[in-house]
Short mmCIF file of C-alpha atoms in Angstrom, two decimals:
data_model
loop_
_atom_site.label_atom_id
_atom_site.label_comp_id
_atom_site.label_asym_id
_atom_site.label_seq_id
_atom_site.Cartn_x
_atom_site.Cartn_y
_atom_site.Cartn_z
CA UNK B 1 27.52 64.55 74.60
CA UNK B 2 27.64 68.37 74.50
CA UNK B 3 29.68 70.31 71.97
CA UNK B 4 32.08 71.70 74.60
CA UNK B 5 32.88 68.25 76.03
CA UNK B 6 33.48 66.82 72.58
CA UNK B 7 35.67 69.79 71.66
CA UNK B 8 37.63 69.45 74.92
CA UNK B 9 38.28 65.74 74.40
CA UNK B 10 39.43 66.37 70.85
CA UNK B 11 41.72 69.19 72.03
CA UNK B 12 43.31 67.00 74.73
CA UNK B 13 44.05 64.24 72.21
CA UNK B 14 45.45 66.81 69.79
CA UNK B 15 47.65 68.31 72.53
CA UNK B 16 49.19 64.96 73.53
CA UNK B 17 49.77 64.11 69.86
CA UNK B 18 51.43 67.39 68.89
CA UNK B 19 52.99 68.73 72.14
CA UNK B 20 56.72 69.54 72.30
CA UNK B 21 56.83 67.73 75.65
CA UNK B 22 57.88 64.32 74.35
CA UNK B 23 57.09 62.60 77.65
CA UNK B 24 53.47 63.73 77.42
CA UNK B 25 53.35 62.73 73.74
CA UNK B 26 54.21 59.14 74.62
CA UNK B 27 50.85 58.83 76.40
CA UNK B 28 49.27 59.15 72.95
CA UNK B 29 51.71 57.14 70.86
CA UNK B 30 51.80 54.10 73.20
CA UNK B 31 48.07 54.14 73.88
CA UNK B 32 47.79 50.49 72.70
CA UNK B 33 50.41 49.31 75.20
CA UNK B 34 48.44 49.51 78.39
CA UNK B 35 51.13 48.57 80.96
CA UNK B 36 53.71 50.94 79.49
CA UNK B 37 51.15 53.71 79.33
CA UNK B 38 50.21 53.24 83.03
CA UNK B 39 53.88 53.28 84.02
CA UNK B 40 54.57 56.43 81.99
CA UNK B 41 51.46 58.11 83.39
CA UNK B 42 52.59 57.41 86.97
CA UNK B 43 56.10 58.66 86.20
CA UNK B 44 54.80 61.93 84.73
CA UNK B 45 52.35 62.37 87.61
CA UNK B 46 55.17 61.96 90.10
CA UNK B 47 57.21 64.58 88.22
CA UNK B 48 54.31 67.05 88.26
CA UNK B 49 53.66 66.53 92.00
CA UNK B 50 57.35 66.84 92.91
CA UNK B 51 57.79 69.96 90.73
CA UNK B 52 54.70 71.57 92.28
CA UNK B 53 56.00 70.86 95.80
CA UNK B 54 59.47 72.22 95.02
CA UNK B 55 58.18 75.40 93.37
CA UNK B 56 55.64 76.01 96.16
CA UNK B 57 58.33 75.58 98.85
CA UNK B 58 60.65 77.93 96.98
CA UNK B 59 57.99 80.63 96.74
CA UNK B 60 57.15 80.32 100.46
CA UNK B 61 60.84 80.62 101.37
CA UNK B 62 61.17 83.68 99.18
CA UNK B 63 58.15 85.33 100.79
CA UNK B 64 59.21 84.45 104.35
CA UNK B 65 62.96 85.00 104.16
CA UNK B 66 63.73 87.57 101.52
CA UNK B 67 67.23 88.24 102.88
CA UNK B 68 70.16 86.12 103.98
CA UNK B 69 73.01 86.98 106.39
CA UNK B 70 76.56 85.99 105.54
CA UNK B 71 79.08 85.97 108.41
CA UNK B 72 82.74 86.71 107.72
CA UNK B 73 85.69 88.42 109.39
CA UNK B 74 86.98 91.79 108.25
CA UNK B 75 90.62 92.51 109.10
CA UNK B 76 91.36 96.15 109.82
CA UNK B 77 94.41 98.05 111.01
CA UNK B 78 94.60 98.83 114.72
CA UNK B 79 94.60 102.58 114.10
CA UNK B 80 91.32 102.20 112.18
CA UNK B 81 89.38 100.75 115.13
CA UNK B 82 88.06 103.61 117.25
CA UNK B 83 86.68 103.46 120.77
CA UNK B 84 82.88 103.74 121.04
CA UNK B 85 81.05 106.18 123.30
CA UNK B 86 81.98 104.37 126.52
CA UNK B 87 79.74 105.20 129.48
CA UNK B 88 81.06 104.85 133.06
CA UNK B 89 78.47 105.26 135.80
CA UNK B 90 79.14 105.40 139.54
CA UNK B 91 77.18 102.96 141.66
CA UNK B 92 76.13 105.94 143.79
CA UNK B 93 73.55 108.21 142.19
CA UNK B 94 74.43 111.02 144.62
CA UNK B 95 77.70 111.95 146.30
CA UNK B 96 77.55 111.91 150.10
CA UNK B 97 79.84 114.94 150.49
CA UNK B 98 77.84 116.95 147.93
CA UNK B 99 74.56 115.98 149.59
CA UNK B 100 75.94 117.18 152.94
CA UNK B 101 77.12 120.47 151.45
CA UNK B 102 73.74 121.11 149.84
CA UNK B 103 71.88 120.12 153.02
CA UNK B 104 73.99 122.52 155.13
CA UNK B 105 73.14 125.34 152.71
CA UNK B 106 69.44 124.58 153.15
CA UNK B 107 69.81 124.40 156.96
CA UNK B 108 71.36 127.86 156.97
CA UNK B 109 68.62 129.31 154.76
CA UNK B 110 65.60 127.56 156.31
CA UNK B 111 64.72 126.50 159.85
CA UNK B 112 64.92 122.70 159.37
CA UNK B 113 67.32 120.04 160.64
CA UNK B 114 70.16 118.47 158.65
CA UNK B 115 68.51 115.02 158.68
CA UNK B 116 65.29 116.52 157.36
CA UNK B 117 67.02 118.04 154.35
CA UNK B 118 69.08 114.95 153.66
CA UNK B 119 65.87 112.94 153.58
CA UNK B 120 64.22 115.39 151.21
CA UNK B 121 67.26 115.56 148.91
CA UNK B 122 67.29 111.76 148.73
CA UNK B 123 63.84 111.88 147.17
CA UNK B 124 65.35 113.54 144.10
CA UNK B 125 66.44 110.05 143.03
CA UNK B 126 62.87 109.77 141.76
CA UNK B 127 64.01 111.69 138.68
CA UNK B 128 66.28 108.75 137.78
CA UNK B 129 64.04 105.96 139.05
CA UNK B 130 60.39 106.92 139.73
CA UNK B 131 59.78 103.62 141.52
CA UNK B 132 62.45 104.36 144.13
CA UNK B 133 60.27 106.87 146.00
CA UNK B 134 56.77 106.88 147.45
CA UNK B 135 54.34 109.45 146.16
CA UNK B 136 53.17 110.56 149.63
CA UNK B 137 56.73 111.65 150.47
CA UNK B 138 57.24 113.97 147.50
CA UNK B 139 54.09 116.07 147.59
CA UNK B 140 55.78 119.16 149.03
CA UNK B 141 59.35 118.74 147.83
CA UNK B 142 59.08 121.22 144.95
CA UNK B 143 57.78 123.99 147.17
CA UNK B 144 60.36 123.23 149.89
CA UNK B 145 63.42 123.18 147.66
CA UNK B 146 62.24 125.81 145.16
CA UNK B 147 64.71 124.63 142.50
CA UNK B 148 64.55 126.62 139.26
CA UNK B 149 67.01 124.46 137.27
CA UNK B 150 66.64 120.88 138.44
CA UNK B 151 69.10 119.57 135.80
CA UNK B 152 71.96 121.70 137.11
CA UNK B 153 71.00 120.92 140.70
CA UNK B 154 71.08 117.15 140.10
CA UNK B 155 74.36 117.50 138.24
CA UNK B 156 75.79 119.22 141.31
CA UNK B 157 74.80 116.33 143.57
CA UNK B 158 76.39 113.52 141.54
CA UNK B 159 80.03 112.36 141.80
CA UNK B 160 82.20 114.37 139.40
CA UNK B 161 84.29 112.66 136.73
CA UNK B 162 87.42 114.20 138.30
CA UNK B 163 86.73 112.38 141.58
CA UNK B 164 85.78 109.08 139.89
CA UNK B 165 88.55 108.88 137.27
CA UNK B 166 91.85 109.79 138.89
CA UNK B 167 94.32 109.11 136.08
CA UNK B 168 94.14 108.14 132.42
CA UNK B 169 96.59 106.60 129.98
CA UNK B 170 96.19 106.24 126.23
CA UNK B 171 98.59 103.67 124.77
CA UNK B 172 100.63 103.86 128.04
CA UNK B 173 101.00 107.65 127.72
CA UNK B 174 99.42 109.85 130.41
CA UNK B 175 96.43 111.86 129.22
CA UNK B 176 94.17 114.58 130.61
CA UNK B 177 91.03 112.80 131.87
CA UNK B 178 88.89 115.95 131.71
CA UNK B 179 89.55 116.15 127.98
CA UNK B 180 88.62 112.50 127.48
CA UNK B 181 85.46 112.34 129.60
CA UNK B 182 82.46 114.57 130.18
CA UNK B 183 79.54 114.33 132.61
CA UNK B 184 76.25 113.57 130.84
CA UNK B 185 72.70 113.02 132.10
CA UNK B 186 70.70 109.91 131.18
CA UNK B 187 67.26 108.77 132.21
CA UNK B 188 68.80 106.30 134.69
CA UNK B 189 71.49 108.58 136.13
CA UNK B 190 74.43 110.86 135.39
CA UNK B 191 77.56 109.20 133.99
CA UNK B 192 81.04 109.97 132.69
CA UNK B 193 81.07 109.50 128.91
CA UNK B 194 84.09 109.10 126.67
CA UNK B 195 84.08 111.97 124.19
CA UNK B 196 83.77 110.95 120.56
CA UNK B 197 87.09 111.12 118.81
CA UNK B 198 89.72 109.16 116.94
CA UNK B 199 90.85 107.28 120.03
CA UNK B 200 92.47 103.92 119.24
CA UNK B 201 94.75 101.35 120.87
CA UNK B 202 94.52 100.90 124.66
CA UNK B 203 92.89 103.01 127.36
CA UNK B 204 93.84 102.61 131.02
CA UNK B 205 91.80 104.23 133.80
CA UNK B 206 92.57 104.48 137.52
CA UNK B 207 89.22 104.76 139.30
CA UNK B 208 88.18 105.80 142.81
CA UNK B 209 84.95 104.59 144.41
CA UNK B 210 85.75 106.45 147.60
CA UNK B 211 83.60 105.89 150.66
CA UNK B 212 83.30 109.69 150.87
CA UNK B 213 80.84 109.47 147.95
CA UNK B 214 78.95 106.52 149.44
CA UNK B 215 75.33 107.44 150.03
CA UNK B 216 72.61 104.89 150.98
CA UNK B 217 69.85 104.86 148.37
CA UNK B 218 67.74 102.13 146.80
CA UNK B 219 69.63 100.58 143.90
CA UNK B 220 73.01 102.01 144.90
CA UNK B 221 76.04 99.73 144.95
CA UNK B 222 79.78 100.21 145.47
CA UNK B 223 81.79 100.37 142.29
CA UNK B 224 80.94 101.24 138.69
CA UNK B 225 78.94 100.03 135.72
CA UNK B 226 80.17 100.15 132.12
CA UNK B 227 78.00 100.41 129.04
CA UNK B 228 78.46 100.95 125.30
CA UNK B 229 75.88 102.01 122.69
CA UNK B 230 73.82 99.40 120.84
CA UNK B 231 74.33 96.88 123.67
CA UNK B 232 71.74 96.27 126.37
CA UNK B 233 74.18 94.55 128.72
CA UNK B 234 76.39 96.10 131.38
CA UNK B 235 79.68 95.24 133.05
CA UNK B 236 80.05 95.89 136.78
CA UNK B 237 83.39 96.84 138.32
CA UNK B 238 83.76 96.25 142.06
CA UNK B 239 86.05 98.36 144.28
CA UNK B 240 89.60 97.05 144.45
CA UNK B 241 89.54 95.18 141.12
CA UNK B 242 92.21 95.24 138.42
CA UNK B 243 90.23 94.34 135.33
CA UNK B 244 90.90 93.93 131.63
CA UNK B 245 87.88 94.89 129.55
CA UNK B 246 87.91 93.68 125.96
CA UNK B 247 85.74 95.42 123.38
CA UNK B 248 84.31 93.12 120.73
CA UNK B 249 83.31 94.85 117.50
CA UNK B 250 80.70 93.56 115.05
CA UNK B 251 79.63 95.26 111.86
CA UNK B 252 76.25 95.02 110.16
CA UNK B 253 76.41 95.71 106.45
CA UNK B 254 73.23 95.77 104.40
CA UNK B 255 73.29 95.52 100.64
CA UNK B 256 71.97 98.73 99.05
CA UNK B 257 69.63 96.61 96.92
CA UNK B 258 67.65 95.93 100.11
CA UNK B 259 66.04 99.31 99.43
CA UNK B 260 63.82 97.43 96.99
CA UNK B 261 62.05 95.79 99.95
CA UNK B 262 59.64 97.41 102.38
CA UNK B 263 61.10 98.32 105.78
CA UNK B 264 58.84 95.81 107.52
CA UNK B 265 60.17 93.02 105.32
CA UNK B 266 63.91 93.71 105.63
CA UNK B 267 63.52 94.71 109.33
CA UNK B 268 66.14 97.45 109.35
CA UNK B 269 66.58 101.13 108.49
CA UNK B 270 69.11 102.78 106.23
CA UNK B 271 70.61 105.99 107.64
CA UNK B 272 68.32 108.23 105.58
CA UNK B 273 65.21 106.35 106.80
CA UNK B 274 65.59 106.19 110.56
CA UNK B 275 67.84 106.20 113.60
CA UNK B 276 69.39 103.52 115.79
CA UNK B 277 67.13 101.21 117.76
CA UNK B 278 68.56 102.43 121.07
CA UNK B 279 67.73 106.07 120.29
CA UNK B 280 64.33 105.15 118.86
CA UNK B 281 63.39 103.23 122.03
CA UNK B 282 64.48 106.19 124.14
CA UNK B 283 62.28 108.58 122.14
CA UNK B 284 59.41 106.07 122.20
CA UNK B 285 59.59 106.03 125.98
CA UNK B 286 59.54 109.82 126.06
CA UNK B 287 56.43 109.82 123.84
CA UNK B 288 54.72 107.41 126.23
CA UNK B 289 55.37 109.86 129.06
CA UNK B 290 54.16 112.80 126.98
CA UNK B 291 50.92 111.01 126.16
CA UNK B 292 50.20 109.78 129.69
CA UNK B 293 51.70 112.51 131.88
CA UNK B 294 51.61 115.56 129.58
CA UNK B 295 55.22 116.44 130.45
CA UNK B 296 58.79 115.81 129.25
CA UNK B 297 60.68 113.34 131.50
CA UNK B 298 64.21 113.74 132.85
CA UNK B 299 66.82 114.42 131.42
CA UNK B 300 64.57 116.85 129.49
CA UNK B 301 66.26 116.27 126.11
CA UNK B 302 63.09 116.88 124.09
CA UNK B 303 61.97 120.45 123.49
CA UNK B 304 58.22 121.00 123.55
CA UNK B 305 56.27 124.24 123.67
CA UNK B 306 53.10 122.36 124.54
CA UNK B 307 54.47 120.35 127.47
CA UNK B 308 56.61 121.38 130.44
CA UNK B 309 59.21 119.34 132.30
CA UNK B 310 58.13 116.51 134.57
CA UNK B 311 58.65 117.08 138.29
CA UNK B 312 58.14 114.87 141.31
CA UNK B 313 54.58 116.21 141.44
CA UNK B 314 53.99 113.91 138.44
CA UNK B 315 55.46 110.90 140.25
CA UNK B 316 52.20 108.88 140.23
CA UNK B 317 51.97 109.07 136.46
CA UNK B 318 55.72 108.53 135.99
CA UNK B 319 55.52 105.37 138.10
CA UNK B 320 52.61 104.14 136.00
CA UNK B 321 54.64 104.59 132.80
CA UNK B 322 57.68 102.92 134.39
CA UNK B 323 55.65 99.85 135.37
CA UNK B 324 53.82 99.42 132.08
CA UNK B 325 56.20 100.54 129.34
CA UNK B 326 58.23 97.95 127.45
CA UNK B 327 60.19 97.90 124.15
CA UNK B 328 57.48 95.65 122.72
CA UNK B 329 55.26 98.74 122.52
CA UNK B 330 57.61 100.21 119.90
CA UNK B 331 57.60 97.77 116.95
CA UNK B 332 58.76 100.59 114.66
CA UNK B 333 62.14 100.68 116.43
CA UNK B 334 64.39 98.58 114.21
CA UNK B 335 68.19 98.34 113.99
CA UNK B 336 70.16 100.12 111.31
CA UNK B 337 71.11 98.11 108.22
CA UNK B 338 74.65 99.50 108.45
CA UNK B 339 76.15 99.99 111.89
CA UNK B 340 78.87 98.95 114.32
CA UNK B 341 77.86 96.90 117.35
CA UNK B 342 79.95 96.57 120.51
CA UNK B 343 80.10 94.11 123.39
CA UNK B 344 82.22 94.20 126.57
CA UNK B 345 84.04 91.23 128.11
CA UNK B 346 85.59 91.57 131.59
CA UNK B 347 88.46 89.60 133.09
CA UNK B 348 89.74 90.14 136.65
CA UNK B 349 93.55 90.29 136.78
CA UNK B 350 94.09 91.12 140.45
CA UNK B 351 93.17 93.45 143.29
CA UNK B 352 94.23 96.87 144.61
CA UNK B 353 93.31 99.09 147.54
CA UNK B 354 89.67 98.38 148.60
CA UNK B 355 88.48 101.73 147.16
CA UNK B 356 90.62 101.82 144.03
CA UNK B 357 90.07 100.13 140.66
CA UNK B 358 92.17 99.87 137.53
CA UNK B 359 90.60 99.27 134.13
CA UNK B 360 92.44 98.45 130.93
CA UNK B 361 90.34 98.76 127.75
CA UNK B 362 91.48 97.23 124.49
CA UNK B 363 89.90 95.66 121.47
CA UNK B 364 89.46 91.91 121.53
CA UNK B 365 91.08 91.38 118.12
CA UNK B 366 92.43 93.45 115.20
CA UNK B 367 89.45 92.38 113.15
CA UNK B 368 85.72 92.46 113.48
CA UNK B 369 82.94 90.09 112.55
CA UNK B 370 81.11 91.27 109.46
CA UNK B 371 77.45 90.35 109.01
CA UNK B 372 76.44 91.01 105.42
CA UNK B 373 72.74 91.05 104.65
CA UNK B 374 71.96 90.36 101.02
CA UNK B 375 68.87 89.64 98.99
CA UNK B 376 68.17 85.92 99.03
CA UNK B 377 66.78 85.88 95.48
CA UNK B 378 66.44 88.49 92.79
CA UNK B 379 63.38 88.08 90.56
CA UNK B 380 65.47 86.69 87.73
CA UNK B 381 67.16 84.20 90.09
CA UNK B 382 63.74 83.13 91.30
CA UNK B 383 62.57 82.70 87.71
CA UNK B 384 65.72 80.71 86.90
CA UNK B 385 65.24 78.41 89.90
CA UNK B 386 61.58 77.76 89.10
CA UNK B 387 62.43 77.15 85.44
CA UNK B 388 65.22 74.75 86.42
CA UNK B 389 62.92 72.69 88.66
CA UNK B 390 60.19 72.50 86.02
CA UNK B 391 62.73 71.65 83.32
CA UNK B 392 64.30 68.80 85.33
CA UNK B 393 61.04 67.30 86.57
CA UNK B 394 58.72 67.59 83.56
CA UNK B 395 60.84 69.11 80.81
CA UNK B 396 58.75 72.26 80.80
CA UNK B 397 59.78 75.71 79.51
CA UNK B 398 58.22 79.04 78.57
CA UNK B 399 57.41 77.68 75.12
CA UNK B 400 55.68 74.67 76.68
CA UNK B 401 53.61 77.00 78.83
CA UNK B 402 52.49 79.14 75.92
CA UNK B 403 51.83 75.96 73.95
CA UNK B 404 49.45 74.75 76.67
CA UNK B 405 47.66 78.13 76.66
CA UNK B 406 47.40 77.94 72.87
CA UNK B 407 45.67 74.55 72.94
CA UNK B 408 43.38 75.38 75.89
CA UNK B 409 42.22 78.63 74.32
CA UNK B 410 42.60 78.81 70.54
CA UNK B 411 42.45 75.12 69.61
CA UNK B 412 39.61 74.44 72.04
CA UNK B 413 37.62 77.34 70.59
CA UNK B 414 38.38 76.21 67.04
CA UNK B 415 37.30 72.62 67.74
CA UNK B 416 34.17 73.89 69.46
CA UNK B 417 33.13 75.89 66.39
CA UNK B 418 33.69 72.89 64.16
CA UNK B 419 31.30 70.68 66.12
CA UNK B 420 27.88 70.38 64.50
CA UNK B 421 24.98 71.81 66.45
CA UNK B 422 22.62 69.24 67.92
#
C-alpha cells in the first residue's frame, strides 16, 4: 500500500475519533457494533443528502429570483391622487369640414376638381398609419401639395379640442376646457391631452362626435378612444353614451438596495438610469425607422442634423418598418422601479343624443395598490439560511468546516511525512 493511501486512511480514522461532530464520531466509537454502525451511517448519509439538496435548491432560487414583490394597499387622501395625462382621441383622423375647406383652397389655386383634392388629402393619413395607403398613389403628392410644414398642416385637418369637448366640469364646477386640454400629435394620430397639473376629484366632459367631422378613412370609427400612460389598453366611447370611467391606480416601489443588482437581473430602471418603458419603446421605434429609412418619422419629435423628416415618398420603407417592428426587438426597454401605473374601467350609465357623449372620470378608490419589490435574500441572510440547514441536518458549523480542512490538509500531510519510505 502506498504512503499516501496509508496516510489518508490514518487521517480519516483520526478525524472520526477527534471530530467535534459527535454524530460522525459515533461511527468510530461503535465500530464493534455492526448493526448500530450501519444504522448510524445511513442516518448521517440521509442528513448529508437532504442538506445538499436543500442548500442547492436555495442557491438556485437565489440566482433565479433575486427579488420578491409584496402586494399591499396604500391609503391616500383624495386631494393627493392626481389625474394622469389622459389622452382623448377622435375616431376620425381628419375633420370632414376642415378637409372640405382645405380642398376648396386647393381648387381655387390649382386647376383640379374637388374630388381629386379630397382624394389626395386623404392620403395624408399615411403619416399616422403607413399601411393605410398604397405606395403607387402617393408618388406625386408632395409635389402637388407643396406643403412646407406638414405638422401644422395635419394639425389643421384634425378635429379641434374645442369642437370635440364642449363643456368641462371639475368637481361639479364648470371649467375652461381650453385650459384643461391641448392638442398634441402622436405617431397614431392627433389627440386632446389633459394638461399636467394638480387636478384631483372628479372630471366630467360633455363630448361631441358630430357627423360634420365624419370622414370615411380606413380605421376611422364614430366616437372616441381613451388612453393613459403606462397602459397599452384603450377604452372606446360610442356616440350617445353616458359613461362612468374609473381610474385604477397602482404604484411600483423598488427598494433602493436593488441598486446592488445588475439592471438585467432586477429588470427595472431607477429614474437616474433610464426612462419609462412606453417612452423607450417609442424611441426604439424611431431608431428602427432611422436605421432603415434614413429619416425621422412623424410626429418628428427627434431632432437630427443627419436625417430629415420622413415624407410619403418614404412610404415603402415606412410600411416595411410598420410590418416588421415589434416591442420584442427592444429588450432594453424595461419598466421603472418606482412609478405609478393606471388602468381605465368603463361602465355605461345611459344614453344621450346620438352624437353627444358624457364622460365622468373619477378614481376607483381612495387608495392604490402598492407593489413593493425587495431583495429576496441579502448575503448574510443567505449565509444564515445555509448555516441553519447544515446545522439542523448534520450539526455542521464554520468551525466544523475549518476542522475538516485542517484534517484533509495539515493532518494528512503530517501523517504522510511520518510514513516510512518503501
